[in-house]
XYZ file of N, CA and C in Angstrom:
660
model
N 17.728 13.471 15.932
C 16.371 12.994 15.681
C 15.969 13.225 14.235
N 16.322 14.398 13.703
C 15.974 14.710 12.320
C 16.645 13.757 11.343
N 17.897 13.358 11.672
C 18.623 12.449 10.790
C 17.959 11.085 10.725
N 17.268 10.678 11.788
C 16.578 9.389 11.785
C 15.180 9.496 11.189
N 14.601 10.687 11.229
C 13.260 10.871 10.686
C 13.253 10.850 9.163
N 14.284 11.412 8.539
C 14.288 11.505 7.076
C 14.302 10.132 6.401
N 15.186 9.196 6.815
C 15.138 7.866 6.194
C 13.797 7.169 6.410
N 13.212 7.348 7.598
C 11.910 6.740 7.882
C 10.827 7.349 7.001
N 10.860 8.679 6.843
C 9.886 9.351 5.982
C 10.039 8.906 4.533
N 11.283 8.750 4.084
C 11.538 8.301 2.714
C 11.033 6.880 2.505
N 11.251 6.016 3.502
C 10.746 4.646 3.427
C 9.226 4.630 3.363
N 8.590 5.432 4.202
C 7.124 5.515 4.205
C 6.602 5.982 2.850
N 7.225 7.021 2.305
C 6.739 7.594 1.045
C 6.893 6.607 -0.107
N 8.086 6.031 -0.257
C 8.323 5.130 -1.390
C 7.458 3.877 -1.301
N 7.326 3.312 -0.112
C 6.542 2.083 0.029
C 5.059 2.335 -0.207
N 4.515 3.402 0.375
C 3.089 3.664 0.210
C 2.751 4.141 -1.202
N 3.653 4.896 -1.822
C 3.376 5.354 -3.188
C 3.330 4.172 -4.149
N 4.256 3.228 -3.973
C 4.262 2.065 -4.855
C 3.098 1.129 -4.561
N 2.728 0.987 -3.291
C 1.607 0.119 -2.942
C 0.272 0.725 -3.357
N 0.129 2.026 -3.180
C -1.095 2.699 -3.631
C -1.163 2.725 -5.148
N -0.017 2.931 -5.789
C 0.137 2.857 -7.242
C -0.905 3.699 -7.986
N -0.954 5.004 -7.743
C -1.944 5.836 -8.442
C -1.741 5.872 -9.946
N -0.489 5.770 -10.411
C -0.228 5.786 -11.853
C -0.777 4.531 -12.516
N -0.622 3.386 -11.852
C -1.170 2.156 -12.399
C -2.681 2.084 -12.290
N -3.245 2.851 -11.354
C -4.693 2.859 -11.175
C -5.393 3.719 -12.222
N -4.656 4.637 -12.838
C -5.275 5.575 -13.786
C -6.071 4.896 -14.896
N -5.502 3.906 -15.628
C -6.289 3.287 -16.708
C -7.560 2.613 -16.201
N -7.466 1.962 -15.037
C -8.641 1.310 -14.460
C -9.675 2.351 -14.048
N -9.211 3.441 -13.469
C -10.103 4.530 -13.063
C -10.840 5.109 -14.265
N -10.122 5.306 -15.356
C -10.749 5.845 -16.565
C -11.761 4.866 -17.140
N -11.475 3.574 -17.042
C -12.416 2.566 -17.540
C -13.695 2.557 -16.718
N -13.548 2.608 -15.405
C -14.713 2.549 -14.527
C -15.544 3.826 -14.584
N -14.925 4.932 -14.951
C -15.654 6.209 -15.012
C -15.930 6.625 -16.453
N -15.904 5.651 -17.352
C -16.147 5.948 -18.766
C -17.531 6.573 -18.949
N -17.585 7.652 -19.695
C -18.842 8.334 -19.967
C -19.230 9.358 -18.925
N -18.459 9.477 -17.866
C -18.762 10.452 -16.823
C -18.072 11.780 -17.121
N -18.604 12.837 -16.549
C -18.005 14.154 -16.725
C -16.784 14.298 -15.824
N -15.979 15.328 -16.086
C -14.797 15.579 -15.257
C -15.177 15.855 -13.806
N -16.311 16.514 -13.612
C -16.769 16.816 -12.258
C -17.131 15.538 -11.509
N -17.798 14.606 -12.204
C -18.165 13.338 -11.577
C -16.916 12.509 -11.260
N -15.956 12.510 -12.175
C -14.707 11.790 -11.927
C -13.960 12.378 -10.732
N -13.951 13.690 -10.639
C -13.278 14.345 -9.523
C -13.945 13.983 -8.204
N -15.277 13.920 -8.207
C -16.013 13.569 -6.995
C -15.709 12.136 -6.563
N -15.655 11.224 -7.531
C -15.356 9.828 -7.224
C -13.929 9.692 -6.701
N -12.989 10.393 -7.337
C -11.591 10.350 -6.893
C -11.457 10.886 -5.474
N -12.190 11.947 -5.156
C -12.127 12.530 -3.814
C -12.659 11.546 -2.778
N -13.825 10.946 -3.057
C -14.401 9.994 -2.108
C -13.505 8.769 -1.931
N -12.936 8.295 -3.030
C -12.091 7.095 -2.969
C -10.853 7.328 -2.108
N -10.212 8.472 -2.276
C -9.003 8.759 -1.495
C -9.333 8.997 -0.019
N -10.465 9.626 0.253
C -10.871 9.842 1.649
C -11.176 8.512 2.329
N -11.932 7.654 1.637
C -12.261 6.332 2.180
C -10.989 5.524 2.428
N -10.056 5.575 1.484
C -8.800 4.831 1.619
C -7.993 5.328 2.812
N -7.913 6.643 2.966
C -7.153 7.226 4.076
C -7.760 6.839 5.418
N -9.080 6.953 5.540
C -9.745 6.615 6.802
C -9.548 5.138 7.133
N -9.696 4.281 6.118
C -9.515 2.841 6.329
C -8.110 2.527 6.816
N -7.125 3.158 6.189
C -5.737 2.908 6.573
C -5.453 3.424 7.982
N -6.060 4.551 8.350
C -5.867 5.086 9.692
C -6.450 4.155 10.753
N -7.561 3.516 10.426
C -8.154 2.561 11.366
C -7.173 1.438 11.671
N -6.532 0.916 10.620
C -5.573 -0.168 10.826
C -4.282 0.327 11.472
N -3.891 1.567 11.189
C -2.691 2.127 11.814
C -2.849 2.178 13.330
N -4.009 2.646 13.786
C -4.205 2.821 15.223
C -4.749 1.565 15.904
N -5.401 0.692 15.141
C -5.969 -0.522 15.736
C -5.066 -1.731 15.555
N -3.917 -1.538 14.923
C -3.028 -2.662 14.660
C -2.598 -3.384 15.923
N -2.204 -2.631 16.954
C -1.770 -3.227 18.217
C -2.895 -4.045 18.847
N -4.103 -3.494 18.813
C -5.251 -4.200 19.387
C -5.530 -5.493 18.632
N -5.448 -5.437 17.293
C -5.686 -6.631 16.485
C -4.649 -7.707 16.780
N -3.398 -7.297 16.958
C -2.349 -8.262 17.292
C -2.682 -8.987 18.600
N -3.068 -8.216 19.615
C -3.359 -8.804 20.917
C -4.628 -9.653 20.874
N -5.649 -9.173 20.159
C -6.935 -9.868 20.120
C -6.811 -11.226 19.439
N -6.093 -11.272 18.317
C -5.956 -12.515 17.561
C -4.687 -13.293 17.917
N -3.888 -12.768 18.838
C -2.671 -13.456 19.234
C -1.634 -13.525 18.133
N -1.535 -12.463 17.340
C -0.604 -12.419 16.210
C 0.697 -11.768 16.666
N 1.806 -12.384 16.329
C 3.101 -11.794 16.657
C 3.507 -10.788 15.585
N 4.266 -9.801 15.996
C 4.738 -8.794 15.046
C 5.619 -9.416 13.974
N 6.477 -10.338 14.374
C 7.375 -10.971 13.408
C 6.610 -11.802 12.386
N 5.588 -12.518 12.849
C 4.765 -13.291 11.925
C 4.055 -12.404 10.929
N 3.584 -11.255 11.397
C 2.899 -10.329 10.497
C 3.878 -9.721 9.501
N 5.105 -9.468 9.938
C 6.124 -8.938 9.026
C 6.401 -9.937 7.898
N 6.471 -11.220 8.255
C 6.724 -12.245 7.241
C 5.575 -12.303 6.240
N 4.338 -12.358 6.759
C 3.176 -12.409 5.876
C 3.069 -11.140 5.034
N 3.291 -9.992 5.674
C 3.244 -8.727 4.940
C 4.310 -8.652 3.870
N 5.507 -9.166 4.177
C 6.579 -9.178 3.186
C 6.227 -10.013 1.974
N 5.587 -11.165 2.214
C 5.174 -12.033 1.102
C 4.134 -11.337 0.232
N 3.143 -10.708 0.873
C 2.087 -10.016 0.127
C 2.669 -8.876 -0.699
N 3.513 -8.062 -0.071
C 4.104 -6.918 -0.767
C 5.018 -7.386 -1.896
N 5.747 -8.490 -1.674
C 6.628 -9.026 -2.720
C 5.812 -9.472 -3.929
N 4.670 -10.122 -3.685
C 3.808 -10.576 -4.784
C 3.296 -9.388 -5.586
N 2.881 -8.329 -4.902
C 2.404 -7.130 -5.595
C 3.532 -6.519 -6.412
N 4.723 -6.423 -5.807
C 5.871 -5.872 -6.519
C 6.264 -6.704 -7.723
N 6.184 -8.039 -7.597
C 6.525 -8.921 -8.717
C 5.560 -8.724 -9.880
N 4.269 -8.608 -9.572
C 3.283 -8.350 -10.630
C 3.555 -7.015 -11.311
N 3.926 -6.006 -10.533
C 4.235 -4.701 -11.113
C 5.500 -4.771 -11.959
N 6.472 -5.586 -11.536
C 7.708 -5.738 -12.300
C 7.433 -6.366 -13.663
N 6.400 -7.197 -13.729
C 5.997 -7.802 -14.999
C 5.022 -6.912 -15.765
N 4.812 -5.685 -15.262
C 3.875 -4.725 -15.873
C 2.478 -5.302 -15.935
N 2.114 -6.023 -14.860
C 0.761 -6.559 -14.773
C 0.034 -5.814 -13.673
N -1.228 -5.538 -13.920
C -2.049 -4.889 -12.907
C -3.434 -5.500 -12.961
N -3.996 -5.802 -11.805
C -5.295 -6.449 -11.750
C -6.376 -5.481 -12.215
N -6.803 -5.665 -13.426
C -7.813 -4.783 -14.004
C -9.208 -5.231 -13.600
N -10.097 -4.280 -13.438
C -11.479 -4.583 -13.115
C -12.263 -4.701 -14.415
N -12.753 -5.896 -14.713
C -13.487 -6.119 -15.953
C -14.967 -5.881 -15.698
N -15.416 -4.708 -16.020
C -16.803 -4.331 -15.814
C -17.439 -3.946 -17.136
N -18.672 -4.374 -17.305
C -19.417 -3.990 -18.493
C -19.926 -2.564 -18.327
N -20.291 -1.946 -19.455
C -20.745 -0.556 -19.401
C -21.951 -0.402 -18.490
N -22.903 -1.352 -18.592
C -24.099 -1.224 -17.762
C -23.781 -1.418 -16.287
N -22.762 -2.247 -15.989
C -22.358 -2.439 -14.599
C -21.688 -1.189 -14.053
N -20.902 -0.522 -14.901
C -20.243 0.719 -14.494
C -21.277 1.772 -14.135
N -22.323 1.885 -14.952
C -23.362 2.874 -14.689
C -24.140 2.517 -13.424
N -24.386 1.211 -13.226
C -25.161 0.773 -12.069
C -24.430 1.036 -10.764
N -23.120 0.783 -10.762
C -22.338 0.898 -9.533
C -21.494 2.165 -9.482
N -21.852 3.158 -10.290
C -21.057 4.392 -10.345
C -20.956 5.070 -8.984
N -22.037 4.996 -8.205
C -22.037 5.657 -6.902
C -21.217 4.891 -5.869
N -20.944 3.612 -6.148
C -20.278 2.776 -5.161
C -18.803 2.525 -5.457
N -18.362 2.755 -6.685
C -16.990 2.400 -7.047
C -15.964 3.226 -6.287
N -16.377 4.366 -5.754
C -15.433 5.165 -4.978
C -15.037 4.444 -3.690
N -15.920 3.570 -3.203
C -15.624 2.783 -2.001
C -15.029 1.434 -2.390
N -15.755 0.695 -3.216
C -15.302 -0.599 -3.727
C -15.635 -0.676 -5.209
N -14.694 -0.974 -6.068
C -13.344 -1.475 -5.788
C -12.246 -0.415 -5.800
N -12.574 0.848 -6.110
C -11.524 1.851 -6.276
C -10.822 2.158 -4.961
N -11.615 2.470 -3.927
C -11.010 2.776 -2.632
C -10.398 1.544 -1.992
N -11.229 0.529 -1.842
C -10.810 -0.758 -1.285
C -11.178 -1.847 -2.288
N -10.266 -2.624 -2.826
C -8.885 -2.793 -2.362
C -7.822 -2.142 -3.243
N -8.212 -1.326 -4.234
C -7.215 -0.834 -5.186
C -6.279 0.195 -4.564
N -6.824 1.226 -3.944
C -5.984 2.262 -3.338
C -5.595 1.932 -1.903
N -6.329 1.043 -1.287
C -6.028 0.625 0.087
C -6.196 -0.886 0.166
N -5.211 -1.598 -0.353
C -5.266 -3.047 -0.402
C -4.542 -3.695 0.764
N -4.448 -5.024 0.748
C -3.769 -5.731 1.848
C -2.306 -5.349 1.997
N -1.642 -5.034 0.879
C -0.242 -4.624 0.960
C -0.072 -3.321 1.712
N -0.916 -2.333 1.396
C -0.851 -1.041 2.078
C -1.202 -1.181 3.551
N -2.197 -2.018 3.851
C -2.604 -2.225 5.241
C -1.482 -2.889 6.038
N -0.889 -3.927 5.455
C 0.219 -4.609 6.131
C 1.393 -3.664 6.337
N 1.685 -2.856 5.328
C 2.789 -1.902 5.425
C 2.527 -0.865 6.513
N 1.283 -0.403 6.606
C 0.928 0.601 7.609
C 1.101 0.056 9.023
N 0.653 -1.177 9.245
C 0.757 -1.766 10.581
C 2.216 -2.006 10.959
N 2.999 -2.515 10.006
C 4.412 -2.790 10.281
C 5.175 -1.502 10.575
N 4.939 -0.462 9.765
C 5.649 0.803 9.974
C 5.223 1.476 11.277
N 3.958 1.295 11.659
C 3.511 1.839 12.942
C 4.224 1.130 14.088
N 4.493 -0.157 13.918
C 5.262 -0.893 14.921
C 6.692 -0.361 15.009
N 7.246 0.030 13.863
C 8.622 0.535 13.826
C 8.735 1.966 14.347
N 7.626 2.703 14.339
C 7.644 4.100 14.787
C 7.734 4.142 16.311
N 8.929 4.345 16.820
C 9.172 4.275 18.259
C 8.883 5.589 18.986
N 8.794 6.684 18.252
C 8.562 7.987 18.882
C 7.312 8.632 18.296
N 6.811 9.644 19.003
C 5.641 10.364 18.505
C 5.968 11.100 17.209
N 7.217 11.539 17.082
C 7.621 12.218 15.842
C 7.529 11.273 14.650
N 7.970 10.028 14.833
C 7.913 9.049 13.749
C 6.473 8.672 13.421
N 5.639 8.567 14.439
C 4.223 8.278 14.205
C 3.572 9.421 13.428
N 3.933 10.662 13.794
C 3.407 11.820 13.076
C 3.865 11.853 11.633
N 5.130 11.479 11.407
C 5.656 11.414 10.042
C 4.888 10.381 9.231
N 4.634 9.219 9.829
C 3.901 8.154 9.136
C 2.511 8.614 8.725
N 1.780 9.216 9.658
C 0.424 9.687 9.356
C 0.462 10.793 8.306
N 1.423 11.718 8.445
C 1.541 12.806 7.479
C 1.875 12.320 6.084
N 2.760 11.327 5.988
C 3.131 10.790 4.677
C 1.946 10.081 4.035
N 1.188 9.317 4.821
C 0.003 8.641 4.280
C -0.993 9.661 3.746
N -1.216 10.737 4.519
C -2.118 11.793 4.057
C -1.601 12.426 2.772
N -0.292 12.683 2.708
C 0.310 13.278 1.511
C 0.148 12.361 0.303
N 0.337 11.057 0.505
C 0.203 10.093 -0.590
C -1.195 10.143 -1.186
N -2.210 10.211 -0.345
C -3.579 10.212 -0.860
C -3.965 11.557 -1.463
N -3.350 12.635 -1.004
C -3.553 13.928 -1.669
C -2.962 13.876 -3.075
N -1.749 13.335 -3.190
C -1.116 13.185 -4.503
C -1.947 12.266 -5.387
N -2.454 11.178 -4.798
C -3.282 10.231 -5.553
C -4.526 10.908 -6.103
N -5.151 11.755 -5.293
C -6.342 12.473 -5.750
C -6.033 13.335 -6.966
N -4.943 14.086 -6.907
C -4.602 14.966 -8.031
C -4.203 14.163 -9.269
N -3.560 13.016 -9.067
C -3.201 12.173 -10.211
C -4.452 11.618 -10.878
N -5.399 11.132 -10.075
C -6.638 10.598 -10.647
C -7.455 11.698 -11.310
N -7.440 12.873 -10.710
C -8.193 13.982 -11.294
C -7.635 14.367 -12.656
N -6.318 14.257 -12.811
C -5.675 14.600 -14.084
C -5.350 13.355 -14.907
N -6.032 12.240 -14.627
C -5.688 10.964 -15.257
C -5.815 10.996 -16.773
N -6.824 11.669 -17.290
C -7.018 11.720 -18.746
C -5.818 12.346 -19.432
N -5.345 13.466 -18.908
C -4.190 14.146 -19.507
C -2.897 13.366 -19.277
N -2.744 12.777 -18.087
C -1.511 12.056 -17.773
C -1.351 10.800 -18.620
N -2.447 10.080 -18.861
C -2.381 8.871 -19.683
C -1.942 9.212 -21.094
N -2.463 10.311 -21.619
C -2.052 10.732 -22.966
C -0.603 11.199 -22.970
N -0.149 11.786 -21.858
C 1.199 12.348 -21.799
C 2.276 11.265 -21.721
N 2.152 10.347 -20.772
C 3.199 9.344 -20.575
C 3.030 8.142 -21.488
N 1.810 7.894 -21.962
C 1.583 6.773 -22.863
C 1.666 5.427 -22.155
N 1.329 4.371 -22.884
C 1.331 3.026 -22.297
C 2.748 2.560 -21.972
N 3.698 2.871 -22.863
C 5.085 2.458 -22.631
C 5.662 3.118 -21.386
N 5.450 4.416 -21.250
C 5.941 5.129 -20.076
C 5.317 4.616 -18.798
N 4.031 4.287 -18.855
C 3.342 3.761 -17.685
C 3.915 2.408 -17.276
N 4.216 1.554 -18.273
C 4.786 0.238 -17.980
C 6.190 0.352 -17.388
N 6.987 1.294 -17.908
C 8.341 1.493 -17.384
C 8.290 1.937 -15.924
N 7.421 2.900 -15.620
C 7.298 3.393 -14.250
C 6.779 2.296 -13.328
N 5.853 1.467 -13.834
C 5.307 0.394 -13.018
C 6.384 -0.632 -12.679
N 7.236 -0.953 -13.660
C 8.320 -1.908 -13.410
C 9.318 -1.357 -12.390
N 9.631 -0.078 -12.503
C 10.567 0.539 -11.566
C 10.012 0.521 -10.150
N 8.743 0.888 -9.992
C 8.124 0.881 -8.674
C 8.012 -0.540 -8.141
N 7.770 -1.500 -9.031
C 7.692 -2.893 -8.609
C 9.006 -3.396 -8.049
N 10.122 -3.004 -8.692
C 11.445 -3.401 -8.210
C 11.717 -2.824 -6.826
N 11.386 -1.550 -6.649
C 11.568 -0.907 -5.338
C 10.727 -1.616 -4.282
N 9.502 -1.963 -4.659
C 8.589 -2.613 -3.723
C 9.099 -3.993 -3.314
N 9.695 -4.728 -4.249
C 10.235 -6.051 -3.938
C 11.397 -5.955 -2.952
N 12.225 -4.930 -3.102
C 13.340 -4.726 -2.165
C 12.807 -4.439 -0.763
N 11.795 -3.579 -0.679
C 11.178 -3.268 0.614
C 10.569 -4.525 1.223
N 9.938 -5.360 0.385
C 9.309 -6.592 0.862
C 10.339 -7.555 1.440
N 11.486 -7.671 0.780
C 12.549 -8.552 1.274
C 13.050 -8.074 2.634
N 13.230 -6.760 2.779
C 13.663 -6.203 4.063
C 12.640 -6.500 5.154
N 11.371 -6.374 4.812
C 10.296 -6.648 5.768
C 10.295 -8.122 6.163
N 10.467 -9.007 5.174
C 10.477 -10.451 5.419
C 11.653 -10.852 6.305
N 12.833 -10.331 5.979
C 14.042 -10.670 6.742
C 13.936 -10.171 8.180
N 13.377 -8.965 8.361
C 13.237 -8.416 9.712
C 12.283 -9.242 10.561
N 11.373 -9.980 9.910
C 10.475 -10.866 10.649
C 11.079 -12.231 10.909
N 11.845 -12.748 9.949
C 12.436 -14.085 10.074
C 13.619 -14.090 11.042
N 14.418 -13.033 11.016
C 15.663 -12.996 11.799
C 15.445 -13.229 13.290
N 14.503 -12.509 13.957
C 14.304 -12.765 15.393
C 13.842 -14.190 15.677
N 13.037 -14.756 14.780
C 12.557 -16.127 14.975
C 13.718 -17.114 14.902
N 14.602 -16.924 13.917
C 15.767 -17.800 13.780
C 16.705 -17.663 14.974
N 16.862 -16.434 15.466
C 17.712 -16.214 16.646
C 17.160 -16.968 17.847
N 15.832 -16.933 18.036
C 15.213 -17.663 19.148
C 15.410 -19.168 19.002
N 15.292 -19.671 17.764
C 15.484 -21.108 17.525
C 16.913 -21.525 17.858
N 17.873 -20.702 17.429
C 19.281 -21.002 17.707
C 19.548 -20.983 19.210
N 18.994 -19.997 19.917
C 19.189 -19.907 21.366
C 18.601 -21.120 22.073
N 17.419 -21.548 21.623
C 16.793 -22.721 22.228
C 17.617 -23.975 21.966
N 18.208 -24.043 20.755
C 19.046 -25.191 20.417
C 20.315 -25.240 21.238
N 20.840 -24.065 21.592
C 22.069 -23.999 22.387
C 21.802 -24.349 23.849
N 20.684 -23.872 24.382
C 20.387 -24.091 25.802
C 19.789 -25.463 26.075
N 19.255 -26.119 25.051
C 18.585 -27.402 25.258
C 19.504 -28.489 25.807
N 20.751 -28.685 25.259
C 21.631 -29.722 25.811
C 21.956 -29.509 27.281
N 22.105 -28.265 27.692
C 22.415 -27.973 29.085
C 21.285 -28.377 30.014
N 20.042 -28.235 29.497
C 18.885 -28.601 30.311
C 18.815 -30.101 30.488
N 19.148 -30.809 29.373
C 19.095 -32.258 29.439
C 20.276 -32.802 30.246
């Protein structure tokens, strides 16, 4: 059991860390919190990570219900999730990140809200992370794997909080070039994960099509 848990935990960690992308969020976080004290930045980072974690947990546990309610197949969601995650990874591979263009007066006006939107949702908990959470919850066949998934998500947001809290020092330390290199590396990893997710959704559908094609002549 332990031998199967470690690869799953590693997959959860790498996929969620790249999708959450706390290192890429640092420059945007510093822009949105420009002029604020370290204490205010820490408070915003704490609220943003808590909101993101709670939101992701809702989708983790409500994913099955949403599938049944909307009549969504797991394979179809894997395909859509793979496309979304691949697009995010491709943008990261090009060292592009969706920056929030806010004026100084807008930053001051919405300072109390940025911890929820846009910092928490959709930056730290976007469609890619949500899709990944639902798909991995589907793959978690045992309670141990489900516990690993929840624990890894919690760990990711704890790490994200500390990264955002130390964002001023980290940006100066790694510099723009270092940040771009790390973003490209994480983007490449994310694209590989996306392809695996896409293939795992397409394969069962193709198998069903082939089976139907084989049995159809016999019926006729």
